[in-house]
CSV table of C-alpha atoms and ligand atoms in Angstrom, one decimal:
chain,number,residue,atom,x,y,z
A,1,MET,CA,38.5,62.1,91.1
A,2,ARG,CA,37.1,64.3,88.3
A,3,VAL,CA,34.5,66.9,89.2
A,4,GLU,CA,32.5,68.8,86.6
A,5,VAL,CA,32.4,72.5,87.3
A,6,GLY,CA,30.3,74.1,84.5
A,7,GLU,CA,31.8,73.5,81.1
A,8,ILE,CA,35.0,71.8,82.3
A,9,ALA,CA,36.2,69.1,84.7
A,10,LEU,CA,38.8,69.5,87.5
A,11,GLU,CA,41.0,66.7,88.9
A,12,VAL,CA,40.6,66.7,92.6
A,13,GLU,CA,42.0,64.9,95.6
A,14,ASP,CA,39.5,64.7,98.5
A,15,HIS,CA,40.5,62.7,101.6
A,16,GLY,CA,40.4,62.9,105.4
A,17,GLU,CA,37.7,63.9,108.0
A,18,GLY,CA,37.1,67.0,109.9
A,19,VAL,CA,36.8,70.7,108.9
A,20,PRO,CA,36.9,71.0,105.0
A,21,VAL,CA,40.1,72.6,103.8
A,22,VAL,CA,40.5,73.5,100.2
A,23,LEU,CA,44.1,74.3,99.2
A,24,LEU,CA,44.9,75.9,95.8
A,25,HIS,CA,48.3,75.5,94.2
A,26,GLY,CA,50.4,78.2,92.7
A,27,PHE,CA,51.6,78.9,89.2
A,28,PRO,CA,52.7,77.0,87.1
A,29,LEU,CA,52.4,73.9,89.4
A,30,SER,CA,49.6,71.5,90.4
A,31,SER,CA,48.1,70.0,93.5
A,32,ALA,CA,51.2,67.8,93.6
A,33,MET,CA,52.8,70.7,95.5
A,34,TRP,CA,50.8,69.7,98.6
A,35,THR,CA,52.0,66.0,98.5
A,36,GLY,CA,54.5,66.5,101.4
A,37,VAL,CA,51.9,67.9,103.8
A,38,ARG,CA,48.9,65.8,102.7
A,39,THR,CA,49.1,62.9,105.1
A,40,ALA,CA,49.6,65.2,108.1
A,41,VAL,CA,46.8,67.6,107.3
A,42,GLU,CA,44.4,64.7,106.6
A,43,GLN,CA,44.8,63.8,110.3
A,44,VAL,CA,42.9,66.9,111.3
A,45,ALA,CA,40.8,67.9,108.3
A,46,ARG,CA,39.0,66.9,105.1
A,47,LEU,CA,41.6,68.0,102.6
A,48,VAL,CA,40.5,69.0,99.1
A,49,THR,CA,43.2,69.9,96.6
A,50,PRO,CA,42.0,70.6,93.0
A,51,ASP,CA,44.2,71.1,90.0
A,52,LEU,CA,43.1,74.5,88.8
A,53,ARG,CA,42.0,74.7,85.1
A,54,GLY,CA,45.0,74.5,82.8
A,55,PHE,CA,47.1,72.5,85.2
A,56,GLY,CA,47.8,68.9,86.3
A,57,GLY,CA,45.0,66.5,85.4
A,58,SER,CA,42.3,69.2,84.9
A,59,ASP,CA,40.9,70.3,81.6
A,60,LYS,CA,42.9,73.0,79.8
A,61,PRO,CA,40.3,75.1,77.9
A,62,ALA,CA,41.5,77.8,75.6
A,63,SER,CA,40.3,80.6,77.8
A,64,GLY,CA,39.0,81.5,81.3
A,65,TYR,CA,42.2,82.2,83.2
A,66,THR,CA,41.3,85.4,85.0
A,67,MET,CA,41.6,85.1,88.8
A,68,GLU,CA,37.8,85.5,89.0
A,69,ALA,CA,37.2,82.7,86.5
A,70,LEU,CA,39.5,80.4,88.6
A,71,ALA,CA,37.6,81.5,91.7
A,72,ASP,CA,34.3,80.6,90.1
A,73,ASP,CA,35.7,77.1,89.4
A,74,VAL,CA,36.6,76.7,93.1
A,75,VAL,CA,33.1,77.8,94.3
A,76,ARG,CA,31.4,75.5,91.7
A,77,LEU,CA,33.7,72.7,93.0
A,78,ALA,CA,32.6,73.4,96.6
A,79,ASP,CA,29.0,73.3,95.5
A,80,ARG,CA,29.4,70.0,93.7
A,81,ILE,CA,31.1,68.3,96.6
A,82,GLY,CA,28.7,69.8,99.2
A,83,LEU,CA,30.9,72.3,101.0
A,84,ALA,CA,28.8,75.1,102.4
A,85,ARG,CA,31.6,76.7,104.4
A,86,PHE,CA,35.2,75.7,104.3
A,87,VAL,CA,38.7,76.9,105.1
A,88,LEU,CA,40.2,78.1,101.9
A,89,GLY,CA,44.0,78.3,101.3
A,90,GLY,CA,46.1,79.3,98.4
A,91,HIS,CA,49.7,79.3,97.5
A,92,SER,CA,50.9,82.4,95.5
A,93,MET,CA,48.5,82.5,92.5
A,94,GLY,CA,46.2,80.2,94.5
A,95,GLY,CA,46.2,82.9,97.1
A,96,TYR,CA,45.2,85.5,94.5
A,97,VAL,CA,42.3,83.2,93.6
A,98,ALA,CA,41.4,82.6,97.3
A,99,LEU,CA,41.2,86.3,97.9
A,100,ARG,CA,38.8,86.6,94.9
A,101,VAL,CA,36.6,83.9,96.5
A,102,ALA,CA,36.8,85.9,99.8
A,103,ALA,CA,35.7,89.1,97.9
A,104,ALA,CA,32.8,87.5,96.1
A,105,HIS,CA,31.6,84.9,98.6
A,106,PRO,CA,32.7,85.9,102.1
A,107,GLU,CA,29.9,83.8,103.6
A,108,ARG,CA,31.5,80.6,102.3
A,109,LEU,CA,34.8,81.1,104.2
A,110,ALA,CA,35.4,79.5,107.6
A,111,GLY,CA,39.0,80.4,107.6
A,112,LEU,CA,41.8,81.5,105.3
A,113,ILE,CA,45.3,80.2,104.7
A,114,LEU,CA,47.7,82.4,102.5
A,115,VAL,CA,51.0,80.9,101.6
A,116,ASP,CA,53.7,83.0,99.9
A,117,THR,CA,51.2,85.3,98.3
A,118,ARG,CA,50.1,88.9,98.4
A,119,ALA,CA,47.0,91.0,98.3
A,120,GLU,CA,48.2,93.9,96.2
A,121,ALA,CA,47.8,94.1,92.4
A,122,ASP,CA,50.8,94.0,90.1
A,123,ALA,CA,52.9,97.1,90.1
A,124,PRO,CA,53.8,98.6,86.7
A,125,GLU,CA,57.2,96.9,86.5
A,126,ALA,CA,55.6,93.5,87.3
A,127,ARG,CA,52.9,94.1,84.7
A,128,ALA,CA,55.6,94.8,82.1
A,129,ARG,CA,57.5,91.6,83.1
A,130,ARG,CA,54.2,89.6,82.6
A,131,ALA,CA,53.7,91.2,79.2
A,132,ALA,CA,57.3,90.3,78.2
A,133,ALA,CA,56.8,86.7,79.4
A,134,ILE,CA,53.6,86.4,77.4
A,135,ALA,CA,55.3,87.6,74.3
A,136,ARG,CA,58.1,85.0,74.8
A,137,ILE,CA,55.6,82.2,75.3
A,138,GLU,CA,53.5,83.2,72.3
A,139,GLY,CA,56.7,83.5,70.3
A,140,GLY,CA,57.5,79.8,70.9
A,141,GLU,CA,59.7,80.0,73.9
A,142,ALA,CA,57.3,78.5,76.5
A,143,ALA,CA,59.6,75.7,77.7
A,144,ALA,CA,62.7,78.0,78.1
A,145,TRP,CA,60.7,80.6,79.9
A,146,ARG,CA,59.0,78.1,82.2
A,147,ASP,CA,62.4,76.6,83.2
A,148,GLU,CA,63.8,80.0,84.1
A,149,PHE,CA,60.7,80.9,86.0
A,150,VAL,CA,60.5,77.7,88.0
A,151,ALA,CA,64.2,78.1,89.0
A,152,ASN,CA,63.1,81.1,91.1
A,153,LEU,CA,60.5,79.2,93.1
A,154,VAL,CA,63.0,77.6,95.5
A,155,GLY,CA,65.3,79.3,98.0
A,156,ALA,CA,69.1,79.3,98.2
A,157,THR,CA,69.1,76.5,100.7
A,158,THR,CA,67.1,74.1,98.5
A,159,ARG,CA,69.1,75.1,95.4
A,160,ALA,CA,72.3,74.2,97.1
A,161,ARG,CA,71.2,71.2,99.2
A,162,ALA,CA,68.2,69.6,97.4
A,163,PRO,CA,68.4,70.2,93.7
A,164,ARG,CA,66.1,67.2,93.3
A,165,LEU,CA,63.2,69.3,94.5
A,166,LEU,CA,63.7,71.8,91.8
A,167,ALA,CA,63.7,69.0,89.3
A,168,GLU,CA,60.4,67.8,90.7
A,169,LEU,CA,58.9,71.3,90.3
A,170,ARG,CA,60.2,71.5,86.8
A,171,ALA,CA,58.6,68.1,86.0
A,172,ASP,CA,55.3,69.3,87.6
A,173,ALA,CA,55.2,72.4,85.4
A,174,ALA,CA,56.4,70.6,82.2
A,175,ASP,CA,52.9,69.7,80.9
A,176,VAL,CA,51.3,73.1,81.3
A,177,PRO,CA,50.4,74.2,77.8
A,178,ALA,CA,51.5,77.6,76.5
A,179,HIS,CA,48.0,78.9,76.3
A,180,ALA,CA,47.4,78.2,80.1
A,181,LEU,CA,50.8,79.8,81.0
A,182,ALA,CA,50.0,82.9,78.9
A,183,GLY,CA,46.4,83.0,80.1
A,184,CYS,CA,47.3,82.9,83.8
A,185,LEU,CA,50.1,85.5,83.3
A,186,ALA,CA,47.5,87.8,81.8
A,187,GLY,CA,45.1,87.0,84.6
A,188,MET,CA,47.7,87.7,87.3
A,189,ARG,CA,48.8,90.9,85.5
A,190,ASP,CA,45.3,92.2,85.4
A,191,ARG,CA,44.1,91.0,88.8
A,192,ALA,CA,42.2,93.3,91.1
A,193,ASP,CA,43.8,94.7,94.2
A,194,SER,CA,42.5,92.7,97.2
A,195,THR,CA,44.0,94.8,100.0
A,196,ALA,CA,40.8,96.7,100.8
A,197,LEU,CA,39.1,93.5,101.8
A,198,LEU,CA,41.7,92.4,104.3
A,199,ALA,CA,40.6,94.5,107.3
A,200,GLY,CA,37.0,93.1,106.9
A,201,LEU,CA,38.0,89.5,107.0
A,202,ALA,CA,36.3,88.1,110.1
A,203,VAL,CA,37.6,84.5,110.0
A,204,PRO,CA,40.8,83.1,111.5
A,205,ALA,CA,43.7,83.4,109.1
A,206,LEU,CA,47.1,81.8,108.7
A,207,VAL,CA,49.9,83.5,106.7
A,208,ILE,CA,52.8,81.2,105.9
A,209,ALA,CA,56.0,82.3,104.0
A,210,GLY,CA,59.4,80.9,103.3
A,211,GLU,CA,62.2,83.0,104.9
A,212,GLU,CA,64.1,82.8,101.6
A,213,ASP,CA,61.2,83.6,99.3
A,214,ALA,CA,62.5,86.2,96.7
A,215,ILE,CA,59.1,86.4,94.9
A,216,THR,CA,56.9,87.3,98.0
A,217,PRO,CA,59.5,88.1,100.6
A,218,PRO,CA,58.9,87.8,104.4
A,219,ALA,CA,58.4,91.5,104.7
A,220,SER,CA,55.3,91.3,102.5
A,221,ALA,CA,54.0,88.3,104.5
A,222,ARG,CA,54.4,90.3,107.7
A,223,ALA,CA,52.5,93.2,106.2
A,224,LEU,CA,49.8,90.8,104.9
A,225,ALA,CA,49.3,89.2,108.3
A,226,ALA,CA,49.3,92.6,110.1
A,227,ALA,CA,46.5,93.8,107.8
A,228,ILE,CA,44.1,90.8,108.6
A,229,PRO,CA,42.5,91.2,112.1
A,230,LYS,CA,42.6,87.5,113.1
A,231,ALA,CA,45.8,86.4,111.3
A,232,GLU,CA,48.9,84.6,112.6
A,233,LEU,CA,52.1,84.5,110.8
A,234,VAL,CA,54.5,81.5,110.5
A,235,LEU,CA,57.8,82.0,108.6
A,236,ILE,CA,59.5,78.7,107.5
A,237,PRO,CA,63.3,78.8,107.7
A,238,GLN,CA,65.4,77.5,104.8
A,239,ALA,CA,62.5,77.6,102.4
A,240,GLY,CA,61.9,79.8,99.4
A,241,HIS,CA,58.6,80.4,97.5
A,242,THR,CA,57.4,76.8,97.9
A,243,PRO,CA,57.6,75.8,101.6
A,244,SER,CA,55.2,72.9,101.3
A,245,VAL,CA,57.7,71.3,98.9
A,246,GLU,CA,61.0,72.6,100.4
A,247,ARG,CA,60.2,72.1,104.1
A,248,PRO,CA,57.1,70.0,104.3
A,249,ILE,CA,57.4,69.1,108.0
A,250,PRO,CA,57.4,72.6,109.5
A,251,THR,CA,54.8,73.6,106.9
A,252,ALA,CA,52.5,70.7,107.9
A,253,GLU,CA,53.0,71.5,111.6
A,254,ALA,CA,52.0,75.1,111.0
A,255,LEU,CA,48.9,74.0,109.1
A,256,MET,CA,47.9,71.4,111.7
A,257,ALA,CA,48.4,73.8,114.6
A,258,PHE,CA,46.2,76.4,113.0
A,259,LEU,CA,43.5,73.9,112.2
A,260,ARG,CA,43.6,72.2,115.6
A,261,ASP,CA,43.4,75.6,117.4
A,262,HIS,CA,40.6,77.1,115.4
A,263,PHE,CA,38.7,74.0,114.1
A,264,PRO,CA,39.0,71.3,116.8
A,265,PRO,CA,37.2,68.1,116.0
A,266,PRO,CA,33.9,67.5,117.8
A,267,ALA,CA,34.6,65.8,121.2
A,268,ALA,CA,32.8,62.6,120.1
A,269,ALA,CA,35.5,62.2,117.4
A,270,ILE,CA,38.3,62.2,119.9
A,271,ARG,CA,38.3,58.6,121.1
A,272,PRO,CA,41.2,56.7,122.4
A,273,ARG,CA,42.2,54.0,119.9
A,274,LEU,CA,42.3,51.4,122.6
A,275,ARG,CA,39.9,51.1,125.5
A,276,PRO,CA,41.7,51.9,128.8
A,277,ARG,CA,42.2,48.6,130.6
A,278,GLU,CA,40.0,48.2,133.6
A,279,ILE,CA,41.8,48.7,136.8
A,280,GLU,CA,41.5,45.8,139.1
A,281,PRO,CA,40.7,46.8,142.7
A,282,GLU,CA,43.6,46.1,144.9
A,283,GLU,CA,43.5,43.2,147.3
A,284,PRO,CA,42.8,44.4,150.9
B,1,MLT,C1,53.1,81.7,91.8
B,1,MLT,O1,53.9,81.0,92.4
B,1,MLT,O2,51.9,81.3,91.8
B,1,MLT,C2,53.5,82.9,91.0
B,1,MLT,O3,54.9,83.1,91.2
B,1,MLT,C3,52.7,84.1,91.4
B,1,MLT,C4,53.2,85.3,90.6
B,1,MLT,O4,53.9,85.2,89.6
B,1,MLT,O5,52.7,86.4,91.0
């Protein structure tokens, strides 16, 4: 469905019942990255997955690609669909956005899910890499740059055993226009450091990372989980930067276990599908 958030409209999937869970995709992908975990998570939650501005089926305005602007879109979306408090999750760039929502609107969060992401701002070398990428994209090399970038999203196991998944990621990224790529790269390059807010996060948190992630390696996921008071960490074997795509079953299991433990459905909702058969009294 399309949901208007201020001047633009986002394409949003919204299905399932239970605690509302909003999952934000990474760069330069779309909500399609959650396809493999969707059915499982919808068993225990109301799952809301928007395409962020610039991506997938959402509007692709010329500007507004700072992490704060993307976070404002998410809060407007929550307002429009009636979510007062919700579990917010984000993959990589989606995690940077989720942490900006946590900084500006901590009262809206019931829980936090951080997938292959980090709280620190870009180091100087990373800022320089972003600037070089923007120059290439603006110089007409968007498609070549995007293909090189997407190749790093999967781990060695996926590259060797499931190249089809890399082709799917490439296809998902193929329609992202150059101005959205460059806008988000600048937004990520200039993003605020969110580490100071981690110690004050009072909600349950889940940190997930692929063991073969070269972009946000397991060591940084361990440090992120250690810095959040109520966080648990799940490392997904044989996955790189995109565990929900590369290893959807263990990723879905981690999400479901976290949601079941911290946001169990109300007792009335747990009904056996079939009425237990009446037990006939035994003949004396
Ligand atoms: C992502 O997956 O969203 C990006 O790799 C994040 C980044 O480049 O920092």
